[in-house]
C-alpha cells in the first residue's frame, strides 16, 4: 500500500483519445506518466492536445488547485514501449480493439514491465481472459474500462479474468480511487461488463419505441435528458427507487413491479439498430445537428460535461454526496 | 392559441405530492390555479408546503425573477371540484391510481368543466382509454404524466386515448411548453408510456446483474451516477450515441451493435425484484441509508435536484442547449 500513497508511476500505451484522456487523469492525481504510441510523433501530438484540455480544466477548477504546467510536466513521451513501462507500477493499454493486437501488446507488456506492475486494458469489447491467458504474469492483468473522457467521467469498470489476483484487483481499485475515479469492481468477467449492458438494455427499448411508432427520437432524448437522468446523474437507479417509496427499495419493488411486469414480454423482440428504423432516426438527428456540424457539437458536449463535472463537485461539497 | 398566450387558468384535482407540485409549476408560469382535494383542509395544508418550496426555488433563481408571494398569490383553494374547474382551460387530475376513482372523477370533470377545457390525468399506470371512453367530452381527455417534482423535472408524457383530438394534444403540448415543461408527445397509448419503459428495461438488467453476482448495488449506481447518466442528463441516449461515432448515429449502430447483439439473448430471463435478490439489495441500501433516515435523504435528493436544475439553466444560457 505504501507504493500507492507515493502516487504510482504510470505508463500509457497508445496515445489516442482514450490514452491521452487517461494521461490527463493520472497526471492530475500526481502520478508520473510515460506516454508511448506505435506511431512516431503521436505522443508529442497528444501533449499539444492535453495542454489545451488542461487549460479548460483549470478554468473550471478541475485541477485540484494545480496549474496546467504542473500537471503537464508529469507527462513525458517514451521512445519505446519498453522504456514507457520500465518503472511503471500501473500500465494502461489503449490499442485498437483487435484481439490479435491486444495479445501481442500484452506479451510485450508482461515481458517488459516490473513484476509488481498492474497491466490494465481499456478495452470495452474484449473479455480479459481472451488476451491474457498464456501470460506468465496473467495474475496481474485486468480490464479498466472508462467512459470517455475519464478526466471528466469518474466511473471505470475493473474486470478480472478468472486468474486475476485479488491483490491486483485491490491495488487497481485503490489506485483509481486515489486518482479521483469511481471504480465498479466486477466479481467476474461478463460480455458488455456493467455499463454497456445497462446502456444496451435502455437503447434497445428506445430503438423499439421509435421503430414501433410510439415515440420520436427527440421524445426519447427528452424523457432521459429532461426526465429520468436528472436523478440518475447524482443517485443512480437503485438509490432513485429506494427513495421513491415510503419503505425504501423493497417497498418500491412490491408496490410497482406490477407496473413493469407486463412490459417485459413486449421487450423480447429485437430491433436491428442499423436497419429500417435508422431511416427514421438518422434524418431526425441530422435535422438537429447536420453531418458537417457533428464535430462542433462534440465540442459543445465536452463543454457541458466539464460544466456538469464542476457542478457535481460543488454540489457534493455544499449539499453532500 | 390566443387563450394560451393569456396564461390559461388551471385547476388541480387532488392536492397530494403530485398535485401540489403541478400547482407550483403552473403558478410559476403565470397561470391562476384552483386547488381542490376531496379531503377538507388538504388544499390549505398544501399551500403551507408550497410556500416553503417557493422560498427554496427563489434562492436557486428558479422563479423566473418573481417573488414567492407573487407566485403563491395565484394559487387558491376551492371548496368543491365543480368550483375548482368552473373557469379552467387546463385541468390536472391527481387522485389515487384506482381505476374506479379515475372513472368517477373524470365523469364529474367532464360534466363540470367548460367545454373547451382540457382534462388531463397525472396517472403513471393507467391508459387513458380505460377511464375516458364513456365520456361525452372524451376527445378532450389526455394523460399528462410527470416525473415528481414537475417544478424541477421538465419532462412530461402526453398520452392520447384513441379518441383524443389532435387539437387537445396540440393545446396540451403548447400549454406545457409555455409552463417551462418538455413534453414527450406519444403518438398512441402504450403500457408504461415512454419513460417507465426505458426505466424498466434498465432496472431489469440492473436487478439481473446483482442477482447473478456480477455487480453490487453500489456498482450499478456508480455506473449510472458517475458514468452513463452524466451525458444522458443533458443529451439523452440518442444524441449521446450520435456523437460517439465519427459518422453519427448510423455509424455508431453499424460499428457497435455487434457489441450489444450478443447481450440481448442473455437479457430475456426475468428476475423477481421483490424475491431473493431483494435480500441482497435491501441490506446494501440500508447500510448507505438506514430506514429511519430515508426521509432526510429525500430532502437531500430534492436539494441536489434543485441545484442541478439551476446548473442546467445556467449551462444552457452560457454554453447552449
Coordinates of C-alpha atoms in Angstrom, one line a residue:
Chain A
X1 CA 0.0 0.0 0.0
X2 CA 2.9 2.4 0.7
X3 CA 3.6 2.4 -3.0
X4 CA 0.1 3.8 -3.5
X5 CA 0.4 6.7 -1.1
X6 CA 3.5 7.7 -3.1
X7 CA 1.5 8.2 -6.3
X8 CA 2.3 5.3 -8.5
X9 CA 4.3 5.8 -11.7
X10 CA 2.1 5.1 -14.7
X11 CA 2.6 4.2 -18.4
X12 CA 0.0 4.8 -21.2
X13 CA 0.3 2.5 -24.2
X14 CA -1.5 4.1 -27.2
X15 CA -1.9 7.9 -27.2
X16 CA -5.3 8.2 -29.0
X17 CA -8.4 9.8 -27.4
X18 CA -8.6 7.3 -24.5
X19 CA -4.9 7.1 -23.8
X20 CA -4.4 10.8 -23.7
X21 CA -7.5 11.2 -21.5
X22 CA -6.1 8.7 -19.0
X23 CA -2.8 10.6 -19.1
X24 CA -4.6 13.7 -18.0
X25 CA -6.4 11.9 -15.2
X26 CA -3.3 10.1 -13.8
X27 CA -1.1 13.2 -14.1
X28 CA -3.7 15.4 -12.4
X29 CA -3.7 13.0 -9.5
X30 CA 0.1 13.4 -9.1
X31 CA 1.4 10.4 -11.0
X32 CA 4.2 10.5 -13.5
X33 CA 3.0 9.4 -16.9
X34 CA 5.1 7.9 -19.7
X35 CA 3.2 8.1 -23.0
X36 CA 4.0 5.7 -25.8
X37 CA 2.4 5.1 -29.2
X38 CA 3.5 2.8 -32.0
X39 CA 3.2 5.7 -34.4
X40 CA 6.3 8.0 -34.1
X41 CA 5.5 11.6 -33.0
X42 CA 2.0 10.7 -31.8
X43 CA 2.8 11.2 -28.1
X44 CA 4.1 14.7 -28.9
X45 CA 0.8 15.5 -30.8
X46 CA -1.1 14.1 -27.8
X47 CA 0.8 16.5 -25.5
X48 CA -0.4 19.6 -27.5
X49 CA -4.0 18.4 -27.2
X50 CA -3.5 17.6 -23.5
X51 CA -2.1 21.1 -22.9
X52 CA -5.3 22.6 -24.3
X53 CA -7.6 20.4 -22.2
X54 CA -5.6 21.3 -19.0
X55 CA -6.3 25.0 -19.6
X56 CA -10.0 24.3 -19.8
X57 CA -9.9 22.1 -16.7
X58 CA -8.1 24.9 -14.8
X59 CA -10.8 27.4 -15.9
X60 CA -13.4 25.0 -14.4
X61 CA -11.4 24.5 -11.2
X62 CA -11.0 20.8 -12.1
X63 CA -7.2 20.6 -11.5
X64 CA -7.3 20.3 -7.6
X65 CA -5.7 23.8 -7.4
X66 CA -2.7 22.9 -9.6
X67 CA -1.6 24.9 -12.6
X68 CA -1.8 23.3 -16.1
X69 CA 2.0 23.4 -16.3
X70 CA 2.4 21.4 -13.0
X71 CA 0.3 18.6 -14.4
X72 CA 1.7 18.8 -17.9
X73 CA 5.3 18.5 -16.5
X74 CA 4.4 15.0 -15.2
X75 CA 3.6 13.6 -18.7
X76 CA 6.6 12.6 -20.9
X77 CA 6.7 10.8 -24.2
X78 CA 8.6 7.5 -24.4
X79 CA 10.6 6.2 -27.4
X80 CA 9.7 2.6 -26.9
X81 CA 7.0 0.5 -25.1
X82 CA 9.8 -1.0 -23.0
X83 CA 11.1 2.4 -22.0
X84 CA 7.5 3.6 -21.2
X85 CA 6.8 0.7 -18.7
X86 CA 10.3 0.3 -17.3
X87 CA 9.4 2.0 -14.0
X88 CA 5.6 1.8 -14.0
X89 CA 3.5 0.3 -11.3
X90 CA 0.3 0.9 -13.3
X91 CA 0.2 0.3 -17.1
X92 CA -2.9 1.4 -19.0
X93 CA -3.2 -0.1 -22.5
X94 CA -5.3 1.7 -25.2
X95 CA -4.5 0.0 -28.5
X96 CA -7.2 -0.8 -31.2
X97 CA -10.0 -3.3 -30.3
X98 CA -8.4 -6.1 -32.2
X99 CA -7.8 -9.4 -30.3
X100 CA -4.5 -10.2 -32.0
X101 CA -3.1 -6.7 -31.2
X102 CA -4.1 -7.0 -27.6
X103 CA -2.5 -10.5 -27.3
X104 CA 0.8 -9.2 -28.8
X105 CA 0.9 -6.0 -26.8
X106 CA 0.2 -7.8 -23.5
X107 CA 3.0 -10.3 -24.3
X108 CA 5.4 -7.3 -24.6
X109 CA 4.0 -5.6 -21.5
X110 CA 4.3 -8.7 -19.4
X111 CA 7.9 -9.2 -20.6
X112 CA 9.0 -5.5 -20.1
X113 CA 7.1 -4.2 -17.0
X114 CA 8.4 -4.6 -13.5
X115 CA 7.0 -7.8 -12.0
X116 CA 4.7 -6.0 -9.5
X117 CA 3.2 -3.6 -12.1
X118 CA -0.5 -3.9 -12.8
X119 CA -1.3 -4.4 -16.6
X120 CA -4.7 -2.8 -17.4
X121 CA -6.5 -2.7 -20.7
X122 CA -9.1 0.0 -21.6
X123 CA -10.9 -2.5 -23.9
X124 CA -14.7 -2.1 -23.9
X125 CA -15.4 -5.2 -26.0
X126 CA -12.9 -7.9 -25.2
X127 CA -13.0 -10.1 -22.1
X128 CA -9.6 -10.0 -20.3
X129 CA -9.5 -13.9 -20.4
X130 CA -9.2 -13.7 -24.2
X131 CA -5.8 -11.9 -24.3
X132 CA -4.0 -12.7 -21.0
X133 CA -4.4 -16.5 -20.6
X134 CA -1.0 -17.5 -21.8
X135 CA 1.0 -14.9 -19.9
X136 CA 3.4 -15.7 -17.1
X137 CA 2.1 -12.6 -15.3
X138 CA -1.6 -13.2 -16.1
X139 CA -2.5 -12.8 -12.4
X140 CA -1.6 -9.0 -12.7
X141 CA -3.7 -8.4 -15.9
X142 CA -7.1 -6.7 -15.6
X143 CA -9.5 -4.6 -17.7
X144 CA -10.1 -1.0 -16.6
X145 CA -12.8 0.3 -18.9
X146 CA -13.5 4.0 -18.8
X147 CA -16.2 6.2 -20.3
X148 CA -14.6 8.8 -22.4
X149 CA -13.2 11.2 -21.2
X150 CA -12.1 9.7 -17.9
X151 CA -10.8 13.0 -16.6
X152 CA -14.5 14.2 -16.6
X153 CA -16.4 10.9 -16.1
X154 CA -15.2 9.1 -12.9
X155 CA -16.8 5.7 -13.4
X156 CA -14.4 3.0 -14.5
X157 CA -15.1 -0.8 -14.7
X158 CA -12.5 -3.1 -13.2
X159 CA -13.0 -6.5 -14.7
X160 CA -11.0 -9.6 -13.7
X161 CA -10.0 -12.6 -15.8
X162 CA -10.6 -15.9 -13.9
X163 CA -6.9 -15.8 -12.9
X164 CA -6.6 -12.1 -11.9
X165 CA -5.3 -12.0 -8.3
X166 CA -7.3 -10.4 -5.5
X167 CA -4.2 -8.2 -4.8
X168 CA -4.3 -6.9 -8.4
X169 CA -8.0 -6.1 -8.1
X170 CA -7.5 -4.3 -4.8
X171 CA -4.4 -2.3 -5.9
X172 CA -6.2 -1.3 -9.1
X173 CA -9.3 -0.2 -7.1
X174 CA -7.2 1.9 -4.7
X175 CA -5.1 3.4 -7.5
X176 CA -8.3 4.5 -9.3
X177 CA -9.8 6.0 -6.1
X178 CA -6.6 7.8 -5.4
X179 CA -6.8 9.2 -9.0
X180 CA -10.4 10.5 -8.3
X181 CA -12.2 7.7 -10.1
X182 CA -15.2 5.8 -9.1
X183 CA -14.4 2.1 -9.8
X184 CA -17.1 -0.5 -10.4
X185 CA -15.3 -3.7 -9.3
X186 CA -16.8 -6.7 -11.1
X187 CA -16.8 -10.1 -9.3
X188 CA -16.2 -11.9 -12.6
X189 CA -16.0 -11.0 -16.3
X190 CA -19.1 -10.7 -18.4
X191 CA -19.8 -9.6 -22.0
X192 CA -20.6 -5.8 -22.0
X193 CA -19.3 -5.5 -18.4
X194 CA -21.9 -3.5 -16.4
X195 CA -22.3 -0.1 -18.1
X196 CA -22.7 -1.2 -21.7
X197 CA -25.2 -3.9 -20.6
X198 CA -27.4 -1.2 -18.9
X199 CA -26.9 1.2 -21.8
X200 CA -27.8 -1.6 -24.3
X201 CA -31.0 -2.6 -22.4
X202 CA -32.1 1.1 -22.4
X203 CA -31.1 1.7 -26.0
X204 CA -32.8 -1.5 -27.2
X205 CA -36.1 -0.3 -25.8
X206 CA -35.5 3.2 -27.2
X207 CA -35.0 1.8 -30.7
X208 CA -38.1 -0.3 -30.3
X209 CA -40.3 2.6 -29.2
X210 CA -39.2 4.5 -32.3
X211 CA -39.4 1.5 -34.6
X212 CA -43.0 0.8 -33.5
X213 CA -44.0 4.4 -33.9
X214 CA -44.8 5.3 -30.3
X215 CA -42.1 7.9 -29.9
X216 CA -39.8 10.2 -31.8
X217 CA -36.0 10.2 -31.4
X218 CA -36.4 13.6 -29.6
X219 CA -39.2 12.2 -27.3
X220 CA -36.8 9.5 -26.1
X221 CA -34.0 12.0 -25.6
X222 CA -36.3 14.4 -23.7
X223 CA -37.5 11.5 -21.5
X224 CA -34.0 10.8 -20.3
X225 CA -32.3 14.3 -20.6
X226 CA -35.2 16.3 -19.0
X227 CA -36.6 13.3 -17.0
X228 CA -35.0 10.2 -15.7
X229 CA -31.3 11.1 -16.0
X230 CA -31.6 14.1 -13.7
X231 CA -32.0 11.9 -10.6
X232 CA -29.8 9.2 -12.0
X233 CA -26.9 11.7 -12.5
X234 CA -26.4 12.0 -8.8
X235 CA -28.1 9.0 -7.3
X236 CA -28.1 6.1 -9.7
X237 CA -31.2 3.9 -10.4
X238 CA -31.2 1.8 -7.2
X239 CA -31.0 4.8 -4.9
X240 CA -33.6 6.5 -7.0
X241 CA -36.2 3.8 -6.4
X242 CA -35.0 3.4 -2.8
X243 CA -36.2 7.0 -2.2
X244 CA -39.3 6.6 -4.4
X245 CA -41.4 4.5 -1.9
X246 CA -42.0 5.3 1.8
X247 CA -40.5 2.0 2.9
X248 CA -37.5 2.1 0.6
X249 CA -36.4 -0.3 -2.2
X250 CA -38.3 -3.4 -1.1
X251 CA -41.5 -1.3 -0.7
X252 CA -40.9 0.1 -4.2
X253 CA -40.4 -3.4 -5.7
X254 CA -43.6 -4.7 -4.0
X255 CA -45.7 -1.6 -5.0
X256 CA -44.5 -1.0 -8.5
X257 CA -43.1 -4.2 -10.0
X258 CA -46.6 -4.9 -11.3
X259 CA -46.5 -1.8 -13.5
X260 CA -43.3 -3.1 -15.2
X261 CA -44.0 -6.8 -15.2
X262 CA -46.4 -6.6 -18.2
X263 CA -43.9 -4.7 -20.1
X264 CA -41.1 -7.3 -20.2
X265 CA -42.7 -9.8 -22.5
X266 CA -43.2 -6.9 -25.0
X267 CA -39.4 -6.2 -24.8
X268 CA -38.2 -9.5 -26.1
X269 CA -38.3 -8.7 -29.8
X270 CA -35.0 -7.5 -31.2
X271 CA -34.8 -4.4 -33.4
X272 CA -31.9 -4.1 -36.0
X273 CA -30.5 -0.7 -35.0
X274 CA -28.9 -0.3 -38.4
X275 CA -32.0 -1.5 -40.2
X276 CA -35.2 0.2 -41.3
X277 CA -35.6 2.2 -38.0
X278 CA -32.3 4.0 -38.8
X279 CA -34.0 5.6 -41.8
X280 CA -36.3 7.4 -39.2
X281 CA -33.6 8.1 -36.6
X282 CA -30.8 9.4 -38.8
X283 CA -32.8 12.1 -40.6
X284 CA -34.3 13.3 -37.3
X285 CA -30.8 13.6 -35.7
X286 CA -29.4 15.3 -38.8
X287 CA -32.2 17.9 -38.5
X288 CA -30.9 18.8 -35.0
X289 CA -27.2 18.5 -36.0
X290 CA -26.2 18.4 -39.7
X291 CA -23.4 16.0 -40.5
X292 CA -20.9 18.7 -41.1
X293 CA -21.5 20.1 -37.6
X294 CA -21.1 16.9 -35.6
X295 CA -17.5 17.9 -34.5
X296 CA -18.7 21.3 -33.4
X297 CA -21.5 19.6 -31.4
X298 CA -18.9 17.2 -29.8
X299 CA -17.1 20.3 -28.5
X300 CA -20.4 21.6 -27.1
X301 CA -20.8 18.2 -25.4
X302 CA -17.4 18.4 -23.8
X303 CA -18.1 21.9 -22.5
X304 CA -21.4 20.8 -21.0
X305 CA -19.7 17.8 -19.5
X306 CA -17.0 19.9 -17.9
X307 CA -19.5 22.3 -16.5
X308 CA -21.5 19.4 -15.1
X309 CA -18.4 17.9 -13.5
X310 CA -17.7 21.2 -11.9
X311 CA -21.3 21.5 -10.7
X312 CA -21.3 18.0 -9.2
X313 CA -18.0 18.8 -7.3
X314 CA -19.6 22.0 -5.9
X315 CA -22.9 20.3 -5.0
X316 CA -21.1 17.4 -3.3
X317 CA -19.2 19.9 -1.1
X318 CA -22.2 22.2 -0.4
X319 CA -25.1 19.7 -0.1
X320 CA -23.3 16.4 0.3
X321 CA -23.0 13.1 -1.6
Chain B
X1 CA -54.0 29.9 -29.4
X2 CA -54.7 33.4 -28.0
X3 CA -56.0 31.7 -24.9
X4 CA -52.6 30.2 -24.4
X5 CA -50.7 33.5 -24.6
X6 CA -53.1 34.7 -21.9
X7 CA -51.8 32.1 -19.4
X8 CA -54.6 29.6 -19.2
X9 CA -56.5 29.2 -15.9
X10 CA -55.8 25.8 -14.4
X11 CA -57.4 23.5 -11.8
X12 CA -55.6 20.9 -9.8
X13 CA -57.7 18.0 -8.6
X14 CA -56.0 16.2 -5.6
X15 CA -53.5 18.2 -3.5
X16 CA -51.1 15.4 -2.7
X17 CA -47.4 15.5 -3.7
X18 CA -48.0 15.5 -7.4
X19 CA -50.9 17.9 -7.3
X20 CA -49.1 20.5 -5.2
X21 CA -46.0 20.1 -7.4
X22 CA -48.1 20.8 -10.6
X23 CA -49.6 23.8 -8.8
X24 CA -46.2 25.3 -8.2
X25 CA -45.2 24.7 -11.8
X26 CA -48.4 26.2 -13.3
X27 CA -48.5 29.2 -11.0
X28 CA -44.8 30.0 -11.6
X29 CA -45.6 30.2 -15.3
X30 CA -48.3 32.8 -14.6
X31 CA -51.4 30.7 -14.6
X32 CA -54.1 31.0 -11.9
X33 CA -54.5 27.7 -10.0
X34 CA -57.6 26.5 -8.2
X35 CA -56.6 23.6 -5.9
X36 CA -59.2 21.0 -4.7
X37 CA -58.9 17.9 -2.7
X38 CA -61.7 15.5 -1.5
X39 CA -60.3 15.8 2.0
X40 CA -61.3 19.1 3.7
X41 CA -58.4 21.3 4.6
X42 CA -56.0 19.4 2.4
X43 CA -55.5 22.3 -0.1
X44 CA -54.7 24.7 2.8
X45 CA -52.1 22.3 4.1
X46 CA -50.7 22.0 0.6
X47 CA -50.4 25.8 0.4
X48 CA -48.1 25.8 3.5
X49 CA -45.9 23.2 1.9
X50 CA -45.9 25.1 -1.5
X51 CA -44.9 28.3 0.3
X52 CA -41.8 26.6 1.7
X53 CA -40.8 25.2 -1.7
X54 CA -41.3 28.6 -3.4
X55 CA -38.7 30.1 -1.0
X56 CA -36.2 27.4 -1.9
X57 CA -36.9 28.0 -5.6
X58 CA -36.3 31.7 -5.2
X59 CA -33.0 31.1 -3.5
X60 CA -32.0 28.9 -6.5
X61 CA -33.2 31.6 -9.0
X62 CA -35.9 29.2 -10.3
X63 CA -38.9 31.5 -10.2
X64 CA -38.1 33.4 -13.4
X65 CA -37.4 36.6 -11.4
X66 CA -40.7 36.5 -9.5
X67 CA -41.0 36.6 -5.7
X68 CA -42.5 33.6 -3.8
X69 CA -45.5 35.8 -2.9
X70 CA -46.3 36.7 -6.5
X71 CA -46.5 33.0 -7.4
X72 CA -48.3 32.0 -4.2
X73 CA -51.0 34.6 -4.8
X74 CA -52.0 32.8 -8.0
X75 CA -52.9 29.6 -6.1
X76 CA -56.3 29.4 -4.4
X77 CA -58.1 26.5 -2.6
X78 CA -61.5 25.6 -4.0
X79 CA -64.4 24.3 -1.8
X80 CA -65.7 21.9 -4.5
X81 CA -64.4 20.1 -7.6
X82 CA -67.0 22.0 -9.6
X83 CA -65.9 25.4 -8.2
X84 CA -62.2 24.4 -9.0
X85 CA -62.8 23.7 -12.7
X86 CA -65.6 26.3 -13.4
X87 CA -63.2 28.6 -15.3
X88 CA -60.3 26.3 -16.0
X89 CA -58.9 25.8 -19.5
X90 CA -56.5 23.1 -18.2
X91 CA -57.5 20.6 -15.5
X92 CA -54.8 18.4 -14.0
X93 CA -56.2 15.3 -12.1
X94 CA -54.0 13.7 -9.4
X95 CA -56.3 11.2 -7.5
X96 CA -55.2 7.8 -6.4
X97 CA -54.2 5.2 -9.1
X98 CA -57.5 3.3 -8.8
X99 CA -59.4 2.8 -12.0
X100 CA -62.8 3.3 -10.4
X101 CA -61.8 6.5 -8.8
X102 CA -60.4 7.9 -12.1
X103 CA -63.7 6.9 -13.9
X104 CA -65.8 8.7 -11.3
X105 CA -63.6 11.8 -11.1
X106 CA -63.5 12.2 -14.9
X107 CA -67.3 11.9 -15.1
X108 CA -67.5 14.8 -12.7
X109 CA -64.8 16.8 -14.5
X110 CA -66.4 16.3 -17.9
X111 CA -69.8 17.4 -16.5
X112 CA -68.4 20.5 -14.7
X113 CA -65.5 21.9 -16.8
X114 CA -66.1 24.4 -19.6
X115 CA -66.5 22.5 -22.9
X116 CA -63.2 23.7 -24.3
X117 CA -61.1 22.8 -21.2
X118 CA -58.5 20.0 -21.5
X119 CA -58.9 17.3 -18.9
X120 CA -55.5 15.8 -18.1
X121 CA -54.7 12.9 -15.7
X122 CA -51.3 12.5 -13.9
X123 CA -51.7 8.7 -13.9
X124 CA -48.5 6.7 -14.4
X125 CA -50.1 3.3 -14.6
X126 CA -53.5 3.6 -16.3
X127 CA -54.0 4.0 -20.1
X128 CA -56.3 7.0 -20.8
X129 CA -58.7 4.8 -22.8
X130 CA -59.6 2.9 -19.6
X131 CA -61.2 5.8 -17.8
X132 CA -62.4 8.2 -20.5
X133 CA -64.2 6.0 -23.1
X134 CA -67.8 6.7 -22.0
X135 CA -67.5 10.4 -21.7
X136 CA -69.2 13.0 -23.9
X137 CA -66.0 15.0 -23.8
X138 CA -63.6 12.1 -24.3
X139 CA -61.9 13.9 -27.2
X140 CA -60.5 16.4 -24.7
X141 CA -59.2 13.8 -22.2
X142 CA -55.5 13.0 -22.1
X143 CA -52.8 11.7 -19.8
X144 CA -50.0 14.2 -18.8
X145 CA -47.6 12.1 -16.7
X146 CA -44.9 14.0 -14.9
X147 CA -41.8 12.8 -13.0
X148 CA -42.0 14.2 -9.5
X149 CA -41.5 17.0 -8.8
X150 CA -42.5 18.6 -12.1
X151 CA -41.4 22.1 -11.0
X152 CA -37.8 20.7 -11.1
X153 CA -38.1 17.9 -13.7
X154 CA -39.4 19.3 -17.1
X155 CA -40.2 16.1 -18.9
X156 CA -43.9 15.2 -19.0
X157 CA -45.5 12.5 -21.1
X158 CA -48.6 13.5 -23.1
X159 CA -50.5 10.3 -23.9
X160 CA -53.7 10.2 -26.1
X161 CA -56.6 7.8 -25.9
X162 CA -57.6 6.6 -29.4
X163 CA -60.3 9.3 -29.3
X164 CA -58.2 12.2 -28.0
X165 CA -58.4 15.0 -30.6
X166 CA -55.4 16.4 -32.3
X167 CA -56.4 19.9 -31.0
X168 CA -56.3 18.6 -27.4
X169 CA -52.8 17.1 -28.0
X170 CA -51.5 20.4 -29.6
X171 CA -53.1 22.7 -26.9
X172 CA -51.7 20.5 -24.2
X173 CA -48.2 20.5 -25.8
X174 CA -48.2 24.2 -26.1
X175 CA -49.5 24.8 -22.6
X176 CA -46.8 22.6 -21.1
X177 CA -44.1 24.3 -23.2
X178 CA -45.4 27.7 -22.1
X179 CA -45.1 26.4 -18.5
X180 CA -41.5 25.5 -19.0
X181 CA -42.0 21.8 -19.4
X182 CA -40.5 19.4 -22.0
X183 CA -43.4 17.4 -23.4
X184 CA -43.0 13.9 -24.8
X185 CA -45.9 13.7 -27.2
X186 CA -46.8 10.0 -27.7
X187 CA -48.4 9.0 -31.0
X188 CA -50.6 6.4 -29.3
X189 CA -51.1 5.0 -25.8
X190 CA -48.8 2.2 -24.6
X191 CA -48.3 0.4 -21.2
X192 CA -45.6 2.2 -19.2
X193 CA -45.7 5.1 -21.7
X194 CA -42.1 6.0 -22.7
X195 CA -40.1 6.8 -19.5
X196 CA -41.2 3.9 -17.4
X197 CA -40.5 1.5 -20.2
X198 CA -36.9 2.8 -20.5
X199 CA -36.5 2.8 -16.7
X200 CA -37.9 -0.7 -16.5
X201 CA -35.6 -2.0 -19.2
X202 CA -32.6 -0.6 -17.4
X203 CA -33.8 -1.6 -13.9
X204 CA -34.5 -5.2 -15.1
X205 CA -30.8 -5.6 -16.2
X206 CA -29.6 -3.9 -13.0
X207 CA -31.6 -6.4 -10.9
X208 CA -30.2 -9.3 -13.0
X209 CA -26.6 -8.1 -12.7
X210 CA -27.0 -8.1 -8.9
X211 CA -29.0 -11.4 -8.8
X212 CA -26.3 -13.2 -10.9
X213 CA -23.5 -11.9 -8.6
X214 CA -21.7 -9.8 -11.3
X215 CA -22.2 -6.4 -9.6
X216 CA -23.1 -4.9 -6.2
X217 CA -26.0 -2.4 -5.9
X218 CA -23.4 0.3 -5.4
X219 CA -21.5 -0.8 -8.6
X220 CA -24.7 -0.3 -10.6
X221 CA -25.4 3.1 -9.1
X222 CA -21.8 4.2 -9.7
X223 CA -22.0 3.1 -13.3
X224 CA -25.0 5.4 -13.9
X225 CA -24.4 8.2 -11.4
X226 CA -20.7 8.6 -12.2
X227 CA -20.9 7.2 -15.7
X228 CA -23.7 7.0 -18.2
X229 CA -26.1 9.5 -16.7
X230 CA -23.7 12.4 -16.9
X231 CA -24.0 12.6 -20.7
X232 CA -27.6 11.4 -20.7
X233 CA -28.6 14.3 -18.3
X234 CA -28.1 16.9 -21.0
X235 CA -28.2 15.0 -24.3
X236 CA -30.3 11.9 -23.9
X237 CA -29.3 8.4 -25.2
X238 CA -29.8 9.0 -28.9
X239 CA -27.7 12.2 -29.1
X240 CA -25.1 10.5 -26.9
X241 CA -24.5 7.7 -29.5
X242 CA -24.9 10.2 -32.4
X243 CA -21.8 12.0 -31.0
X244 CA -20.0 8.8 -30.2
X245 CA -19.0 7.7 -33.7
X246 CA -17.3 9.9 -36.4
X247 CA -20.3 9.4 -38.8
X248 CA -23.1 9.9 -36.3
X249 CA -25.8 7.6 -35.1
X250 CA -25.9 5.2 -38.2
X251 CA -22.1 4.9 -38.0
X252 CA -22.5 4.1 -34.3
X253 CA -25.2 1.4 -34.9
X254 CA -23.1 -0.2 -37.7
X255 CA -19.8 -0.2 -35.6
X256 CA -21.1 -1.1 -32.2
X257 CA -24.4 -3.1 -32.5
X258 CA -22.2 -6.2 -32.6
X259 CA -21.0 -5.5 -29.0
X260 CA -24.6 -5.4 -27.8
X261 CA -26.2 -8.0 -30.0
X262 CA -24.8 -11.0 -28.0
X263 CA -26.1 -9.5 -24.8
X264 CA -29.8 -9.4 -25.6
X265 CA -30.4 -13.2 -25.5
X266 CA -28.9 -13.1 -22.0
X267 CA -31.4 -10.4 -21.1
X268 CA -34.6 -12.4 -21.6
X269 CA -34.7 -14.1 -18.2
X270 CA -37.0 -12.2 -15.7
X271 CA -35.8 -11.5 -12.1
X272 CA -38.4 -11.2 -9.4
X273 CA -37.5 -7.7 -8.0
X274 CA -39.1 -8.5 -4.7
X275 CA -37.7 -12.0 -4.5
X276 CA -34.4 -13.4 -3.3
X277 CA -32.3 -10.6 -4.9
X278 CA -34.0 -8.1 -2.6
X279 CA -32.3 -9.9 0.4
X280 CA -29.0 -8.7 -1.2
X281 CA -30.2 -5.2 -2.3
X282 CA -32.1 -4.0 0.7
X283 CA -29.4 -4.6 3.3
X284 CA -26.8 -2.9 1.0
X285 CA -29.1 0.1 0.6
X286 CA -29.8 0.2 4.3
X287 CA -26.0 0.3 5.0
X288 CA -25.9 3.5 3.0
X289 CA -29.2 5.0 4.3
X290 CA -30.8 3.5 7.5
X291 CA -34.6 3.1 7.3
X292 CA -35.1 5.9 9.8
X293 CA -33.1 8.3 7.6
X294 CA -34.9 7.8 4.3
X295 CA -36.9 11.0 4.7
X296 CA -33.8 13.0 5.5
X297 CA -32.2 11.5 2.4
X298 CA -35.2 12.5 0.3
X299 CA -34.6 16.1 1.4
X300 CA -31.0 15.8 0.3
X301 CA -32.3 14.4 -3.1
X302 CA -34.6 17.4 -3.5
X303 CA -31.7 19.9 -2.7
X304 CA -29.4 18.2 -5.2
X305 CA -32.2 18.1 -7.8
X306 CA -32.8 21.8 -7.3
X307 CA -29.1 22.6 -7.6
X308 CA -28.9 20.5 -10.8
X309 CA -31.9 22.3 -12.3
X310 CA -30.2 25.7 -11.6
X311 CA -27.0 24.4 -13.1
X312 CA -28.7 23.2 -16.3
X313 CA -30.4 26.6 -16.6
X314 CA -27.1 28.4 -16.3
X315 CA -25.3 25.9 -18.6
X316 CA -28.0 26.3 -21.3
X317 CA -27.6 30.0 -21.2
X318 CA -23.8 30.1 -21.2
X319 CA -22.9 27.1 -23.3
X320 CA -26.1 26.4 -25.2
X321 CA -28.6 23.6 -25.5

